GROMACS .gro file of C-alpha atoms in nm:
model
  431
    1MET     CA    1  11.512  -0.154  -8.430
    2THR     CA    2  11.711   0.160  -8.362
    3ALA     CA    3  11.408   0.382  -8.297
    4THR     CA    4  11.204   0.335  -7.979
    5PRO     CA    5  10.915   0.106  -8.074
    6LEU     CA    6  10.561   0.228  -8.027
    7ARG     CA    7  10.405   0.068  -7.721
    8PRO     CA    8  10.038   0.053  -7.818
    9ILE     CA    9   9.894  -0.021  -7.473
   10HIS     CA   10  10.020  -0.071  -7.119
   11TYR     CA   11  10.075  -0.445  -7.098
   12LEU     CA   12  10.206  -0.691  -6.843
   13GLY     CA   13  10.518  -0.869  -6.966
   14ASN     CA   14  10.539  -0.657  -7.281
   15LYS     CA   15  10.835  -0.736  -7.504
   16SER     CA   16  10.923  -0.386  -7.628
   17ARG     CA   17  11.255  -0.393  -7.440
   18HIS     CA   18  11.350  -0.739  -7.563
   19LEU     CA   19  11.281  -0.710  -7.934
   20ARG     CA   20  11.640  -0.732  -8.053
   21PRO     CA   21  11.730  -1.071  -7.895
   22ILE     CA   22  11.387  -1.218  -7.970
   23VAL     CA   23  11.380  -1.118  -8.336
   24SER     CA   24  11.744  -1.207  -8.405
   25THR     CA   25  11.698  -1.551  -8.247
   26VAL     CA   26  11.378  -1.628  -8.439
   27LEU     CA   27  11.514  -1.508  -8.774
   28GLY     CA   28  11.838  -1.696  -8.715
   29LEU     CA   29  11.642  -2.022  -8.704
   30ALA     CA   30  11.399  -1.965  -8.992
   31ALA     CA   31  11.524  -2.081  -9.331
   32PRO     CA   32  11.548  -1.810  -9.600
   33GLY     CA   33  11.217  -1.737  -9.770
   34THR     CA   34  11.002  -1.892  -9.498
   35SER     CA   35  10.741  -1.719  -9.286
   36VAL     CA   36  10.718  -1.705  -8.906
   37ILE     CA   37  10.438  -1.733  -8.653
   38ASP     CA   38  10.399  -1.510  -8.349
   39LEU     CA   39  10.180  -1.749  -8.153
   40PHE     CA   40  10.077  -1.539  -7.848
   41ALA     CA   41  10.109  -1.197  -8.006
   42GLY     CA   42   9.972  -0.978  -7.726
   43THR     CA   43  10.036  -0.616  -7.823
   44GLY     CA   44  10.177  -0.710  -8.165
   45VAL     CA   45  10.514  -0.540  -8.114
   46VAL     CA   46  10.707  -0.860  -8.189
   47SER     CA   47  10.492  -0.926  -8.496
   48ARG     CA   48  10.577  -0.580  -8.630
   49GLU     CA   49  10.953  -0.631  -8.590
   50LEU     CA   50  10.941  -0.977  -8.744
   51ALA     CA   51  10.735  -0.846  -9.038
   52LYS     CA   52  11.018  -0.612  -9.129
   53ALA     CA   53  11.210  -0.922  -9.243
   54ARG     CA   54  10.955  -1.203  -9.303
   55GLN     CA   55  10.591  -1.270  -9.364
   56VAL     CA   56  10.425  -1.310  -9.026
   57THR     CA   57  10.111  -1.471  -8.891
   58SER     CA   58  10.018  -1.289  -8.570
   59VAL     CA   59   9.806  -1.512  -8.348
   60ASP     CA   60   9.620  -1.444  -8.025
   61VAL     CA   61   9.290  -1.555  -7.878
   62GLN     CA   62   9.209  -1.195  -7.782
   63ALA     CA   63   9.061  -0.971  -8.053
   64TYR     CA   64   9.244  -0.659  -7.937
   65SER     CA   65   9.574  -0.826  -8.029
   66ALA     CA   66   9.475  -0.861  -8.395
   67THR     CA   67   9.364  -0.498  -8.403
   68LEU     CA   68   9.696  -0.378  -8.262
   69ALA     CA   69   9.904  -0.600  -8.491
   70GLN     CA   70   9.718  -0.481  -8.801
   71ALA     CA   71   9.762  -0.117  -8.701
   72LEU     CA   72  10.131  -0.159  -8.619
   73CYS     CA   73  10.216  -0.342  -8.942
   74SER     CA   74   9.984  -0.162  -9.184
   75PRO     CA   75   9.898   0.171  -9.022
   76ARG     CA   76   9.653   0.400  -9.192
   77LYS     CA   77   9.789   0.753  -9.195
   78TYR     CA   78   9.493   0.970  -9.097
   79ASP     CA   79   9.572   1.328  -9.196
   80ALA     CA   80   9.477   1.641  -9.000
   81ARG     CA   81   9.148   1.683  -9.185
   82GLU     CA   82   9.040   1.324  -9.122
   83ARG     CA   83   9.136   1.345  -8.755
   84THR     CA   84   8.935   1.664  -8.714
   85GLN     CA   85   8.635   1.508  -8.886
   86ILE     CA   86   8.636   1.207  -8.654
   87VAL     CA   87   8.648   1.427  -8.345
   88GLU     CA   88   8.373   1.651  -8.484
   89ARG     CA   89   8.149   1.349  -8.542
   90ALA     CA   90   8.217   1.240  -8.186
   91ARG     CA   91   8.127   1.584  -8.051
   92ASN     CA   92   7.805   1.581  -8.253
   93TRP     CA   93   7.717   1.241  -8.104
   94LEU     CA   94   7.773   1.378  -7.755
   95ASP     CA   95   7.566   1.688  -7.827
   96ALA     CA   96   7.278   1.473  -7.951
   97LEU     CA   97   7.251   1.271  -7.627
   98PRO     CA   98   6.922   1.322  -7.442
   99SER     CA   99   6.925   1.555  -7.144
  100GLU     CA  100   6.872   1.261  -6.908
  101VAL     CA  101   7.240   1.167  -6.950
  102SER     CA  102   7.348   1.497  -6.797
  103ALA     CA  103   7.234   1.367  -6.457
  104LEU     CA  104   7.538   1.140  -6.445
  105LEU     CA  105   7.776   1.419  -6.541
  106ASP     CA  106   7.620   1.658  -6.291
  107TYR     CA  107   7.647   1.401  -6.012
  108GLU     CA  108   8.008   1.325  -6.101
  109SER     CA  109   8.099   1.694  -6.104
  110MET     CA  110   7.935   1.741  -5.766
  111VAL     CA  111   8.117   1.458  -5.588
  112THR     CA  112   8.447   1.536  -5.762
  113ASP     CA  113   8.435   1.903  -5.669
  114GLY     CA  114   8.344   1.810  -5.313
  115ALA     CA  115   8.601   1.533  -5.271
  116ASN     CA  116   8.818   1.746  -5.042
  117THR     CA  117   8.542   1.782  -4.784
  118GLU     CA  118   8.331   1.470  -4.858
  119PRO     CA  119   8.564   1.208  -5.011
  120SER     CA  120   8.336   0.916  -4.930
  121LEU     CA  121   8.091   1.010  -5.206
  122PHE     CA  122   8.367   1.008  -5.468
  123VAL     CA  123   8.480   0.669  -5.339
  124LEU     CA  124   8.125   0.538  -5.373
  125LEU     CA  125   8.118   0.659  -5.733
  126THR     CA  126   8.425   0.450  -5.820
  127GLU     CA  127   8.277   0.148  -5.644
  128GLU     CA  128   7.914   0.168  -5.756
  129GLY     CA  129   7.918   0.389  -6.065
  130SER     CA  130   7.852   0.117  -6.322
  131LEU     CA  131   7.496   0.121  -6.447
  132THR     CA  132   7.499  -0.259  -6.420
  133ARG     CA  133   7.500  -0.224  -6.041
  134THR     CA  134   7.161  -0.157  -5.891
  135ASN     CA  135   7.254  -0.125  -5.525
  136ALA     CA  136   7.412   0.221  -5.510
  137THR     CA  137   7.444   0.339  -5.152
  138ASP     CA  138   7.388   0.706  -5.233
  139PRO     CA  139   7.026   0.770  -5.345
  140ALA     CA  140   7.145   1.058  -5.564
  141LEU     CA  141   7.374   0.823  -5.758
  142SER     CA  142   7.094   0.568  -5.795
  143SER     CA  143   6.864   0.838  -5.929
  144ALA     CA  144   7.123   0.968  -6.176
  145LYS     CA  145   7.188   0.618  -6.309
  146ALA     CA  146   6.819   0.544  -6.341
  147ASP     CA  147   6.761   0.869  -6.531
  148ALA     CA  148   7.043   0.794  -6.779
  149LEU     CA  149   7.002   0.419  -6.830
  150ALA     CA  150   6.738   0.417  -7.104
  151ALA     CA  151   6.906   0.694  -7.301
  152LEU     CA  152   7.248   0.526  -7.288
  153THR     CA  153   7.100   0.191  -7.388
  154THR     CA  154   6.928   0.349  -7.687
  155ALA     CA  155   7.251   0.523  -7.787
  156GLY     CA  156   7.445   0.197  -7.763
  157ALA     CA  157   7.681   0.350  -7.507
  158VAL     CA  158   7.821   0.020  -7.380
  159ILE     CA  159   8.144   0.160  -7.236
  160THR     CA  160   7.961   0.422  -7.030
  161SER     CA  161   7.691   0.182  -6.915
  162TYR     CA  162   7.937  -0.083  -6.795
  163TYR     CA  163   8.261   0.092  -6.709
  164GLY     CA  164   8.176   0.460  -6.660
  165GLY     CA  165   8.233   0.590  -6.309
  166VAL     CA  166   8.447   0.286  -6.228
  167TYR     CA  167   8.739   0.262  -6.472
  168PHE     CA  168   8.683   0.600  -6.635
  169SER     CA  169   8.495   0.916  -6.550
  170TYR     CA  170   8.151   0.931  -6.708
  171ARG     CA  171   8.276   1.204  -6.941
  172GLN     CA  172   8.571   0.991  -7.054
  173ALA     CA  173   8.351   0.686  -7.105
  174LEU     CA  174   8.101   0.888  -7.306
  175GLU     CA  175   8.382   1.020  -7.525
  176ILE     CA  176   8.502   0.663  -7.590
  177ASP     CA  177   8.147   0.566  -7.690
  178ALA     CA  178   8.127   0.878  -7.905
  179LEU     CA  179   8.450   0.788  -8.086
  180MET     CA  180   8.327   0.434  -8.147
  181ALA     CA  181   8.018   0.585  -8.309
  182ALA     CA  182   8.228   0.837  -8.502
  183ILE     CA  183   8.447   0.569  -8.661
  184GLY     CA  184   8.147   0.342  -8.715
  185HIS     CA  185   8.283   0.061  -8.500
  186SER     CA  186   8.057  -0.220  -8.383
  187HIS     CA  187   8.054  -0.598  -8.372
  188ALA     CA  188   7.845  -0.602  -8.690
  189THR     CA  189   8.056  -0.345  -8.878
  190PRO     CA  190   8.415  -0.334  -8.751
  191ALA     CA  191   8.601  -0.012  -8.821
  192GLU     CA  192   8.946   0.020  -8.978
  193ALA     CA  193   9.211  -0.128  -8.747
  194THR     CA  194   9.418   0.188  -8.691
  195ALA     CA  195   9.113   0.386  -8.583
  196VAL     CA  196   9.028   0.119  -8.326
  197ALA     CA  197   9.390   0.067  -8.215
  198ALA     CA  198   9.419   0.438  -8.140
  199LEU     CA  199   9.110   0.409  -7.920
  200LEU     CA  200   9.265   0.114  -7.736
  201GLY     CA  201   9.571   0.328  -7.668
  202VAL     CA  202   9.350   0.606  -7.535
  203ALA     CA  203   9.160   0.371  -7.303
  204SER     CA  204   9.484   0.218  -7.175
  205ASP     CA  205   9.629   0.563  -7.105
  206THR     CA  206   9.310   0.701  -6.952
  207VAL     CA  207   9.199   0.424  -6.715
  208SER     CA  208   9.234   0.544  -6.358
  209THR     CA  209   9.398   0.238  -6.204
  210VAL     CA  210   9.748   0.176  -6.074
  211GLY     CA  211   9.931  -0.006  -6.352
  212SER     CA  212   9.683   0.106  -6.620
  213HIS     CA  213   9.518  -0.234  -6.651
  214PHE     CA  214   9.160  -0.349  -6.589
  215ALA     CA  215   9.194  -0.640  -6.347
  216GLN     CA  216   9.028  -0.440  -6.069
  217PRO     CA  217   8.920  -0.080  -6.021
  218THR     CA  218   9.146   0.123  -5.795
  219ARG     CA  219   9.074   0.072  -5.426
  220LEU     CA  220   9.024   0.412  -5.272
  221ARG     CA  221   8.960   0.285  -4.920
  222ALA     CA  222   9.212   0.179  -4.659
  223ARG     CA  223   9.153  -0.149  -4.478
  224THR     CA  224   8.980   0.050  -4.207
  225GLY     CA  225   8.727   0.171  -4.462
  226GLU     CA  226   8.853   0.527  -4.455
  227PRO     CA  227   8.906   0.704  -4.790
  228LYS     CA  228   9.268   0.718  -4.909
  229VAL     CA  229   9.310   1.086  -4.981
  230SER     CA  230   9.629   1.061  -5.189
  231SER     CA  231   9.478   0.792  -5.413
  232ILE     CA  232   9.164   0.999  -5.459
  233VAL     CA  233   9.373   1.296  -5.573
  234LYS     CA  234   9.556   1.080  -5.829
  235THR     CA  235   9.231   0.931  -5.956
  236ILE     CA  236   9.070   1.272  -5.999
  237ARG     CA  237   9.377   1.391  -6.189
  238ALA     CA  238   9.360   1.089  -6.421
  239ARG     CA  239   8.992   1.148  -6.484
  240SER     CA  240   9.051   1.503  -6.596
  241ALA     CA  241   9.229   1.388  -6.914
  242SER     CA  242   9.043   1.444  -7.240
  243VAL     CA  243   8.978   1.131  -7.444
  244LEU     CA  244   8.918   1.333  -7.761
  245VAL     CA  245   9.252   1.514  -7.734
  246SER     CA  246   9.433   1.190  -7.659
  247TYR     CA  247   9.269   1.019  -7.956
  248GLU     CA  248   9.410   1.270  -8.202
  249LEU     CA  249   9.754   1.217  -8.049
  250TRP     CA  250   9.729   0.840  -8.094
  251LEU     CA  251   9.621   0.876  -8.457
  252ARG     CA  252   9.930   1.091  -8.515
  253ARG     CA  253  10.150   0.827  -8.353
  254TYR     CA  254  10.026   0.561  -8.591
  255ALA     CA  255  10.056   0.800  -8.885
  256ALA     CA  256  10.426   0.835  -8.802
  257LEU     CA  257  10.484   0.461  -8.841
  258ASP     CA  258  10.614   0.311  -9.165
  259PRO     CA  259  10.436  -0.005  -9.279
  260THR     CA  260  10.633  -0.326  -9.249
  261LYS     CA  261  10.813  -0.460  -9.553
  262PHE     CA  262  10.633  -0.794  -9.538
  263ALA     CA  263  10.270  -0.880  -9.479
  264CYS     CA  264  10.142  -0.952  -9.131
  265SER     CA  265   9.823  -1.155  -9.131
  266THR     CA  266   9.628  -1.186  -8.806
  267VAL     CA  267   9.439  -1.481  -8.661
  268THR     CA  268   9.211  -1.456  -8.358
  269SER     CA  269   9.210  -1.812  -8.229
  270ASP     CA  270   9.331  -2.051  -7.962
  271PHE     CA  271   9.692  -2.160  -8.018
  272ARG     CA  272   9.595  -2.527  -8.050
  273ALA     CA  273   9.369  -2.463  -8.347
  274VAL     CA  274   9.643  -2.268  -8.524
  275LEU     CA  275   9.908  -2.531  -8.458
  276GLY     CA  276   9.688  -2.787  -8.630
  277THR     CA  277   9.685  -2.589  -8.956
  278ILE     CA  278  10.050  -2.488  -8.998
  279GLY     CA  279  10.165  -2.482  -9.360
  280ASP     CA  280  10.496  -2.596  -9.508
  281ASP     CA  281  10.611  -2.237  -9.554
  282VAL     CA  282  10.655  -2.175  -9.179
  283GLY     CA  283  11.021  -2.153  -9.083
  284ALA     CA  284  10.996  -2.074  -8.710
  285ILE     CA  285  10.748  -2.018  -8.429
  286TYR     CA  286  10.781  -1.761  -8.154
  287ALA     CA  287  10.573  -1.838  -7.845
  288ASP     CA  288  10.519  -1.608  -7.547
  289PRO     CA  289  10.252  -1.783  -7.338
  290PRO     CA  290  10.135  -1.658  -6.997
  291TYR     CA  291  10.374  -1.730  -6.710
  292THR     CA  292  10.142  -1.701  -6.407
  293ARG     CA  293   9.795  -1.784  -6.283
  294ASP     CA  294   9.673  -1.442  -6.394
  295HIS     CA  295   9.456  -1.467  -6.704
  296TYR     CA  296   9.519  -1.182  -6.946
  297SER     CA  297   9.149  -1.175  -7.032
  298ARG     CA  298   9.094  -1.045  -6.680
  299PHE     CA  299   9.348  -0.764  -6.716
  300TYR     CA  300   9.230  -0.635  -7.054
  301HIS     CA  301   8.859  -0.718  -7.076
  302VAL     CA  302   8.759  -0.355  -7.128
  303LEU     CA  303   9.001  -0.331  -7.422
  304GLU     CA  304   8.851  -0.653  -7.560
  305THR     CA  305   8.504  -0.499  -7.543
  306ILE     CA  306   8.627  -0.194  -7.736
  307ALA     CA  307   8.806  -0.408  -7.995
  308VAL     CA  308   8.510  -0.641  -8.053
  309GLY     CA  309   8.252  -0.361  -8.035
  310ASP     CA  310   7.995  -0.583  -7.868
  311ASP     CA  311   7.770  -0.581  -7.564
  312PRO     CA  312   7.949  -0.844  -7.357
  313GLY     CA  313   7.729  -0.866  -7.051
  314VAL     CA  314   7.899  -0.880  -6.714
  315THR     CA  315   7.971  -1.155  -6.463
  316THR     CA  316   7.822  -1.143  -6.115
  317ALA     CA  317   8.008  -1.156  -5.787
  318PRO     CA  318   8.014  -1.502  -5.623
  319GLY     CA  319   7.695  -1.561  -5.425
  320SER     CA  320   7.541  -1.235  -5.544
  321ASP     CA  321   7.314  -1.100  -5.814
  322GLN     CA  322   7.529  -0.786  -5.843
  323ALA     CA  323   7.796  -0.727  -6.106
  324SER     CA  324   8.147  -0.844  -6.024
  325ARG     CA  325   8.384  -0.577  -5.896
  326GLY     CA  326   8.598  -0.601  -6.208
  327LEU     CA  327   8.292  -0.597  -6.440
  328TYR     CA  328   8.430  -0.891  -6.638
  329ARG     CA  329   8.287  -1.005  -6.969
  330LEU     CA  330   8.052  -1.305  -6.954
  331SER     CA  331   8.267  -1.485  -7.209
  332ARG     CA  332   8.627  -1.472  -7.090
  333HIS     CA  333   8.913  -1.689  -7.214
  334GLN     CA  334   9.094  -1.905  -6.960
  335SER     CA  335   9.443  -1.997  -7.080
  336PRO     CA  336   9.566  -2.348  -6.997
  337PHE     CA  337   9.911  -2.193  -6.944
  338SER     CA  338   9.764  -2.015  -6.640
  339ILE     CA  339   9.598  -2.324  -6.490
  340ARG     CA  340   9.826  -2.545  -6.282
  341SER     CA  341   9.648  -2.868  -6.374
  342GLN     CA  342   9.666  -2.791  -6.748
  343VAL     CA  343   9.995  -2.608  -6.803
  344ALA     CA  344  10.213  -2.917  -6.854
  345SER     CA  345   9.983  -3.062  -7.119
  346ALA     CA  346   9.961  -2.720  -7.290
  347PHE     CA  347  10.339  -2.713  -7.327
  348ASN     CA  348  10.333  -3.070  -7.455
  349VAL     CA  349  10.081  -2.975  -7.724
  350LEU     CA  350  10.300  -2.681  -7.825
  351PHE     CA  351  10.619  -2.885  -7.845
  352GLU     CA  352  10.457  -3.187  -8.010
  353SER     CA  353  10.290  -2.979  -8.283
  354ALA     CA  354  10.609  -2.791  -8.371
  355GLY     CA  355  10.832  -3.096  -8.329
  356GLN     CA  356  10.624  -3.319  -8.556
  357ARG     CA  357  10.654  -3.061  -8.832
  358ALA     CA  358  11.026  -3.006  -8.764
  359ILE     CA  359  10.970  -2.633  -8.708
  360PRO     CA  360  11.219  -2.449  -8.482
  361LEU     CA  361  11.057  -2.293  -8.178
  362VAL     CA  362  11.163  -1.995  -7.964
  363LEU     CA  363  10.982  -1.968  -7.632
  364SER     CA  364  10.988  -1.669  -7.396
  365TYR     CA  365  10.954  -1.748  -7.027
  366SER     CA  366  11.066  -1.620  -6.691
  367PRO     CA  367  11.240  -1.821  -6.417
  368GLN     CA  368  11.086  -1.896  -6.081
  369GLY     CA  369  11.144  -1.616  -5.831
  370SER     CA  370  11.161  -1.654  -5.454
  371GLY     CA  371  10.789  -1.597  -5.419
  372THR     CA  372  10.587  -1.453  -5.132
  373ARG     CA  373  10.357  -1.585  -4.861
  374ALA     CA  374  10.061  -1.502  -5.086
  375ARG     CA  375  10.224  -1.666  -5.389
  376PRO     CA  376  10.506  -1.904  -5.294
  377GLU     CA  377  10.543  -2.014  -5.656
  378THR     CA  378  10.557  -1.724  -5.899
  379ARG     CA  379  10.558  -1.946  -6.210
  380LEU     CA  380  10.350  -2.251  -6.296
  381MET     CA  381  10.646  -2.425  -6.463
  382THR     CA  382  11.019  -2.409  -6.401
  383ILE     CA  383  11.264  -2.351  -6.686
  384ASP     CA  384  11.409  -2.698  -6.626
  385ARG     CA  385  11.069  -2.865  -6.662
  386ILE     CA  386  10.990  -2.673  -6.977
  387ALA     CA  387  11.327  -2.754  -7.131
  388ALA     CA  388  11.286  -3.122  -7.043
  389ALA     CA  389  10.946  -3.132  -7.212
  390ALA     CA  390  11.095  -2.968  -7.521
  391ARG     CA  391  11.384  -3.220  -7.535
  392ALA     CA  392  11.130  -3.499  -7.569
  393ARG     CA  393  11.031  -3.351  -7.909
  394PHE     CA  394  11.341  -3.170  -8.035
  395SER     CA  395  11.699  -3.281  -8.092
  396GLU     CA  396  11.855  -2.962  -7.951
  397VAL     CA  397  11.722  -2.739  -7.672
  398TYR     CA  398  11.911  -2.458  -7.503
  399VAL     CA  399  11.833  -2.158  -7.284
  400VAL     CA  400  11.942  -1.803  -7.367
  401PRO     CA  401  11.912  -1.543  -7.085
  402ILE     CA  402  11.801  -1.192  -7.177
  403ASP     CA  403  12.004  -0.945  -6.975
  404THR     CA  404  11.854  -0.665  -6.763
  405SER     CA  405  11.497  -0.778  -6.818
  406VAL     CA  406  11.237  -0.659  -6.570
  407HIS     CA  407  10.868  -0.746  -6.570
  408SER     CA  408  10.573  -0.519  -6.505
  409ARG     CA  409  10.450  -0.581  -6.155
  410PHE     CA  410  10.124  -0.597  -5.968
  411ASN     CA  411   9.982  -0.319  -5.754
  412ARG     CA  412  10.001  -0.519  -5.432
  413THR     CA  413  10.351  -0.555  -5.290
  414ASP     CA  414  10.268  -0.891  -5.133
  415LEU     CA  415  10.237  -1.031  -5.486
  416HIS     CA  416  10.570  -0.901  -5.613
  417GLY     CA  417  10.821  -1.157  -5.497
  418GLU     CA  418  11.193  -1.125  -5.557
  419THR     CA  419  11.285  -1.094  -5.924
  420PRO     CA  420  11.579  -1.314  -6.033
  421ASP     CA  421  11.869  -1.149  -6.210
  422ASP     CA  422  11.781  -1.317  -6.541
  423ALA     CA  423  11.411  -1.230  -6.531
  424GLU     CA  424  11.351  -1.340  -6.891
  425VAL     CA  425  11.495  -1.623  -7.096
  426LEU     CA  426  11.451  -1.766  -7.443
  427ILE     CA  427  11.414  -2.143  -7.467
  428VAL     CA  428  11.531  -2.239  -7.815
  429ALA     CA  429  11.425  -2.574  -7.960
  430ARG     CA  430  11.570  -2.702  -8.288
  431PRO     CA  431  11.453  -3.016  -8.476
   0.00000   0.00000   0.00000
């Protein structure tokens, strides 16, 4: 762990900075020759480090996690010729699109070029650009979307149809769709993991939101309704980035990785189902469940759509027939660790399953901060409550602070709260 680990996507609460204490603690508990489970694997960075020393099962309910873990542990090294071929196939796909699609690109160029004098039209594009929304305020935008809709549907351009104009420029979204076609990735025929993981990295880098996540599109209006000029400038700059150029860069990043010494198998499933099938070879479990009310499926739903390669549909706004502002997938996982009425029982299931099998458990969590008026309680469980629940199932439970840990924060300052000095701890439970 001397080299800086590859951070495959921008991720809330990512563990890249805490790998050394996490991995050393987990491996210190696992008996020689046993395997380990990374139960809420997220970006897969912990799975990769563990797989350098033990066989690992990388578990997460989100499909993008399995893709990232596979690519990090067993990266395919695409050479220059292969990278060029993929990009060429993507360019050919773009060139073959019917002329009707150009209406979207022409409209976007017009409002982007005119944003200095008429910023409101660019703001409308980011608010109403999705082809799933039928109530565009600007008739020219409505016309451009109507012209392109049939052609994009025929081409299977899901990313452009749902998220173009909102999370990405139309050009960027089309290039993502083109790359999915170029690598042959769909729900029916998944592509090789590294090729998809590189695309996830591109999407995470390219999305034009503060924080590079997908919980909500960037708000380009002040509370008065006036356009926020500085935010518009930043968004336009982000939308000028080339997806195709970035994709080649990400393939090179994965090509520079060495495969892990031990196998890393991936499981896309709820943690409870996995805990019920643990084998005798498991020597330790590492668990990094959500800490807050914020469901990760809401922050990374666009990445999930890319990873699965499906047409997910989109939820509607409450009391409306229009698509939700975040354009969330119809099927979206709700973690019990992020639901106040369910979090205690979720921890009990975790501790009972590991305790019954006498498997050591290492749990990452963050202490309660001072909170804000909007969120007086920043965590759904305190460290003391979690430790008490663990002591009911394990003979020894202790808490290890991780020094100088800082969490990724939200865009809104009223949701930040004061971060305690020991912003991350490991709760270690031994049979």
